[in-house]
CSV table of C-alpha atoms in Angstrom, one decimal:
chain,number,residue,atom,x,y,z
O,123,GLN,CA,0.0,0.0,0.0
O,124,SER,CA,1.6,3.3,-1.2
O,125,VAL,CA,1.7,6.3,1.1
O,126,LEU,CA,0.7,8.4,-1.9
O,127,THR,CA,-2.6,7.2,-3.5
O,128,GLN,CA,-3.1,7.4,-7.2
O,129,PRO,CA,-6.0,6.1,-9.3
O,130,PRO,CA,-4.9,2.8,-11.0
O,131,SER,CA,-6.0,3.9,-14.4
O,132,VAL,CA,-7.4,6.9,-16.4
O,133,SER,CA,-8.3,7.2,-20.0
O,134,GLY,CA,-9.2,9.8,-22.6
O,135,ALA,CA,-9.6,10.3,-26.3
O,136,PRO,CA,-7.0,12.0,-28.4
O,137,GLY,CA,-7.2,15.8,-27.9
O,138,GLN,CA,-8.9,15.6,-24.6
O,139,ARG,CA,-7.8,16.6,-21.2
O,140,VAL,CA,-7.1,14.2,-18.3
O,141,THR,CA,-6.0,14.6,-14.8
O,142,ILE,CA,-4.2,12.2,-12.4
O,143,SER,CA,-4.5,12.8,-8.7
O,144,CYS,CA,-2.0,12.0,-6.0
O,145,THR,CA,-3.4,12.0,-2.5
O,146,GLY,CA,-1.1,12.1,0.5
O,147,SER,CA,-1.3,13.2,4.1
O,148,SER,CA,-0.1,15.7,6.7
O,149,SER,CA,3.3,14.0,6.8
O,150,ASN,CA,4.1,14.4,3.1
O,151,ILE,CA,2.2,16.6,0.7
O,152,GLY,CA,0.3,18.3,3.4
O,153,ALA,CA,3.5,19.1,5.3
O,154,GLY,CA,4.6,21.2,2.3
O,155,TYR,CA,7.0,18.8,0.7
O,156,ASP,CA,7.2,19.1,-3.1
O,157,VAL,CA,5.6,16.7,-5.5
O,158,HIS,CA,7.3,15.4,-8.6
O,159,TRP,CA,5.9,13.4,-11.5
O,160,TYR,CA,7.5,10.8,-13.7
O,161,GLN,CA,6.3,9.2,-16.9
O,162,GLN,CA,7.2,5.6,-17.7
O,163,VAL,CA,6.5,4.1,-21.1
O,164,PRO,CA,6.3,0.3,-20.7
O,165,GLY,CA,9.7,-1.3,-21.0
O,166,THR,CA,11.7,1.9,-20.4
O,167,ALA,CA,13.0,3.8,-17.4
O,168,PRO,CA,11.0,6.6,-15.7
O,169,LYS,CA,11.4,10.1,-17.0
O,170,LEU,CA,11.0,13.2,-15.0
O,171,LEU,CA,7.9,15.1,-16.1
O,172,ILE,CA,7.2,17.7,-13.4
O,173,TYR,CA,9.4,18.8,-10.5
O,174,GLY,CA,8.7,21.1,-7.6
O,175,ASN,CA,4.9,20.7,-8.0
O,176,SER,CA,4.6,22.6,-11.2
O,177,ASN,CA,7.9,23.0,-13.0
O,178,ARG,CA,8.6,21.3,-16.4
O,179,PRO,CA,12.1,20.2,-17.3
O,180,SER,CA,13.5,21.4,-20.6
O,181,GLY,CA,11.9,19.4,-23.4
O,182,VAL,CA,8.7,18.5,-21.7
O,183,PRO,CA,5.7,19.9,-23.6
O,184,ASP,CA,3.5,22.5,-22.0
O,185,ARG,CA,0.6,20.1,-22.4
O,186,PHE,CA,1.8,18.7,-19.1
O,187,SER,CA,1.2,20.7,-16.0
O,188,GLY,CA,1.2,20.0,-12.2
O,189,SER,CA,-0.5,21.6,-9.2
O,190,LYS,CA,-0.7,21.0,-5.5
O,191,SER,CA,-3.3,21.9,-2.9
O,192,GLY,CA,-3.5,20.8,0.7
O,193,THR,CA,-2.7,17.1,0.9
O,194,SER,CA,-3.1,16.4,-2.8
O,195,ALA,CA,-1.4,17.1,-6.1
O,196,SER,CA,-2.5,16.7,-9.7
O,197,LEU,CA,-1.0,16.1,-13.1
O,198,ALA,CA,-3.0,17.5,-16.0
O,199,ILE,CA,-2.4,16.5,-19.6
O,200,THR,CA,-4.2,18.5,-22.3
O,201,GLY,CA,-4.4,17.7,-26.0
O,202,LEU,CA,-3.9,14.0,-25.4
O,203,GLN,CA,-1.7,12.2,-27.9
O,204,ALA,CA,-1.2,8.5,-28.5
O,205,GLU,CA,2.4,8.9,-27.3
O,206,ASP,CA,1.2,9.9,-23.9
O,207,GLU,CA,0.0,6.4,-23.2
O,208,ALA,CA,2.2,5.4,-20.2
O,209,ASP,CA,2.4,4.9,-16.5
O,210,TYR,CA,2.6,8.0,-14.3
O,211,TYR,CA,4.0,8.2,-10.8
O,212,CYS,CA,4.0,10.9,-8.2
O,213,GLN,CA,6.8,11.2,-5.7
O,214,SER,CA,7.4,13.2,-2.5
O,215,TYR,CA,9.0,13.0,0.9
O,216,ASP,CA,7.4,11.6,4.0
O,217,SER,CA,8.6,12.9,7.3
O,218,SER,CA,7.0,10.1,9.4
O,219,LEU,CA,8.8,7.5,7.4
O,220,SER,CA,11.9,9.7,6.8
O,221,ALA,CA,11.7,8.4,3.2
O,222,ARG,CA,11.3,9.4,-0.4
O,223,VAL,CA,7.9,7.9,-1.4
O,224,PHE,CA,6.3,7.1,-4.7
O,225,GLY,CA,2.6,6.7,-5.5
O,226,GLY,CA,1.2,3.4,-6.8
O,227,GLY,CA,1.2,4.6,-10.4
O,228,THR,CA,-1.6,5.4,-12.8
O,229,LYS,CA,-1.9,3.8,-16.2
O,230,LEU,CA,-3.0,6.3,-18.9
O,231,THR,CA,-4.8,4.8,-21.9
O,232,VAL,CA,-5.4,6.9,-24.9
O,233,LEU,CA,-8.6,5.6,-26.5
S,784,GLN,CA,25.2,15.2,-20.6
S,785,ILE,CA,24.3,13.1,-17.6
S,786,THR,CA,24.1,9.4,-18.0
S,787,LEU,CA,23.9,6.5,-15.6
S,788,LYS,CA,24.1,2.8,-16.1
S,789,GLU,CA,23.4,-0.1,-13.7
S,790,SER,CA,25.4,-3.3,-13.7
S,791,GLY,CA,25.4,-6.5,-11.7
S,792,PRO,CA,24.2,-10.0,-11.7
S,793,THR,CA,20.9,-10.9,-13.4
S,794,LEU,CA,20.3,-13.9,-11.2
S,795,VAL,CA,21.0,-14.4,-7.5
S,796,LYS,CA,20.0,-17.2,-5.2
S,797,PRO,CA,17.9,-16.8,-2.1
S,798,THR,CA,19.9,-15.7,1.0
S,799,GLN,CA,22.7,-14.3,-1.2
S,800,THR,CA,23.9,-10.7,-1.2
S,801,LEU,CA,23.2,-8.6,-4.2
S,802,THR,CA,25.8,-6.1,-5.3
S,803,LEU,CA,24.8,-3.5,-7.9
S,804,THR,CA,27.0,-0.8,-9.4
S,805,CYS,CA,25.9,2.5,-10.9
S,806,THR,CA,28.5,4.0,-13.2
S,807,PHE,CA,27.7,7.6,-14.2
S,808,SER,CA,29.1,10.4,-16.3
S,809,GLY,CA,28.4,14.1,-16.8
S,810,PHE,CA,28.5,15.1,-13.1
S,811,SER,CA,30.7,14.6,-10.0
S,812,LEU,CA,29.6,13.2,-6.7
S,813,SER,CA,32.0,15.5,-5.1
S,814,THR,CA,29.9,18.5,-6.1
S,815,SER,CA,27.9,20.1,-3.3
S,816,GLY,CA,24.3,19.1,-3.3
S,817,VAL,CA,24.5,16.2,-5.7
S,818,GLY,CA,23.1,12.8,-4.8
S,819,VAL,CA,22.6,9.4,-6.4
S,820,GLY,CA,19.7,7.1,-5.4
S,821,TRP,CA,18.5,3.6,-6.1
S,822,ILE,CA,14.9,2.7,-6.9
S,823,ARG,CA,13.4,-0.6,-7.8
S,824,GLN,CA,10.3,-1.9,-9.6
S,825,PRO,CA,9.0,-5.4,-9.3
S,826,PRO,CA,7.5,-6.7,-12.5
S,827,GLY,CA,4.1,-5.1,-13.1
S,828,LYS,CA,4.4,-3.1,-9.9
S,829,ALA,CA,5.1,0.4,-8.7
S,830,LEU,CA,8.4,2.2,-8.1
S,831,GLU,CA,10.0,1.8,-4.6
S,832,TRP,CA,12.8,4.1,-3.3
S,833,LEU,CA,15.6,2.2,-1.7
S,834,ALA,CA,18.6,4.4,-0.8
S,835,LEU,CA,20.3,7.7,-1.4
S,836,ILE,CA,23.9,8.9,-1.0
S,837,TYR,CA,25.0,12.5,-1.1
S,838,TRP,CA,28.2,14.2,-2.2
S,839,ASP,CA,29.2,14.5,1.5
S,840,ASP,CA,28.7,10.8,2.2
S,841,ASP,CA,25.4,11.3,4.0
S,842,ASP,CA,23.3,8.2,3.3
S,843,TYR,CA,19.6,7.5,3.7
S,844,TYR,CA,17.6,4.3,3.4
S,845,SER,CA,14.1,3.0,3.0
S,846,PRO,CA,13.0,2.2,6.6
S,847,SER,CA,11.5,-1.1,5.6
S,848,LEU,CA,14.8,-2.3,4.0
S,849,LYS,CA,17.4,-0.3,6.0
S,850,SER,CA,18.8,-3.4,7.8
S,851,ARG,CA,19.6,-5.1,4.5
S,852,LEU,CA,21.0,-2.2,2.5
S,853,THR,CA,24.3,-0.4,2.2
S,854,ILE,CA,25.1,2.4,-0.3
S,855,THR,CA,28.6,3.6,-0.9
S,856,LYS,CA,30.3,5.8,-3.5
S,857,ASP,CA,33.7,5.9,-5.2
S,858,THR,CA,34.1,9.4,-6.4
S,859,SER,CA,37.3,8.7,-8.3
S,860,LYS,CA,35.5,6.0,-10.4
S,861,ASN,CA,32.2,7.8,-10.7
S,862,GLN,CA,30.4,4.9,-9.2
S,863,VAL,CA,27.8,4.2,-6.5
S,864,VAL,CA,27.4,0.7,-5.2
S,865,LEU,CA,24.3,-0.8,-3.5
S,866,LYS,CA,24.5,-4.0,-1.5
S,867,MET,CA,21.3,-5.8,-0.4
S,868,THR,CA,21.7,-8.8,1.9
S,869,SER,CA,19.4,-11.8,2.4
S,870,MET,CA,17.9,-11.7,-1.1
S,871,ASP,CA,14.5,-13.3,-1.5
S,872,PRO,CA,12.3,-14.0,-4.5
S,873,VAL,CA,10.1,-11.0,-3.6
S,874,ASP,CA,13.2,-8.9,-4.3
S,875,THR,CA,13.0,-9.8,-8.0
S,876,ALA,CA,12.8,-6.4,-9.7
S,877,THR,CA,14.3,-4.0,-12.1
S,878,TYR,CA,16.8,-1.8,-10.2
S,879,TYR,CA,17.4,1.7,-11.3
S,880,CYS,CA,20.0,4.3,-10.2
S,881,ALA,CA,19.2,8.0,-10.7
S,882,HIS,CA,20.8,11.4,-10.2
S,883,TYR,CA,19.1,13.3,-7.4
S,884,TYR,CA,19.2,17.0,-7.6
S,885,GLY,CA,17.4,20.3,-7.2
S,886,SER,CA,17.5,23.6,-5.4
S,887,GLY,CA,16.4,24.2,-1.8
S,888,SER,CA,15.7,21.6,0.8
S,889,TYR,CA,17.2,18.2,0.3
S,890,PHE,CA,13.8,16.7,1.0
S,891,ASN,CA,12.3,18.5,-2.0
S,892,ARG,CA,14.7,17.3,-4.6
S,893,HIS,CA,13.9,15.0,-7.5
S,894,PHE,CA,15.4,12.2,-9.6
S,895,ASP,CA,16.1,14.0,-12.9
S,896,TYR,CA,18.2,11.5,-14.7
S,897,TRP,CA,17.7,7.7,-14.6
S,898,GLY,CA,19.7,4.7,-15.8
S,899,GLN,CA,18.1,2.1,-18.1
S,900,GLY,CA,17.7,-0.3,-15.2
S,901,THR,CA,18.8,-3.8,-14.6
S,902,LEU,CA,16.5,-6.8,-14.0
S,903,VAL,CA,17.5,-8.9,-11.1
S,904,THR,CA,15.8,-12.3,-10.6
S,905,VAL,CA,16.0,-14.1,-7.3
S,906,SER,CA,15.6,-17.8,-7.7
S,907,SER,CA,17.3,-21.0,-6.7
């Protein structure tokens, strides 16, 4: 059971907008620790998608955006493309565990 | 250009000790603020953080695995080594090393560059 909770799956048609939630608690996201997002295409290594809640590394399209509020964070993807089909993971720090923690991952299917 | 690559055995027997090496380029682990971490992913499952070592030799471990893990670095060789004792079939996973960086608090940093991963199977 992951400390950060994500929906197992989300889906959307090409061109649509989808959001992926990451729900934590007062010892991680709610404590003010940053949330980062990673994209993992099956069979490949994770890739940093969003860091520091809402910042995009160079090369990541602005179709991807992140936000944080209270004990939760969200990743939004607009203008869905077939190449966005992947697993997405949130990550933060948990002070109760003294550990970097990942969410359980969300599989995005582009219909 | 930052690159990392994991190496080690693909098959280990139960109770054995696993030793994985992360060889990197494009940065130095003697640079202030830099860290390298290990993360694993069992087949079909989520990512799990294992350990982290900083430029100043500070090291951190997943609390659930702390008793079995040791992370060390060799700055001259640009390598980070992870040892995991008492291997069990449940430890079968792809093991990744990653560059850990960012500004501000060390707690808020992220894994910005990842190795390709190495699949380790635990079986007799």
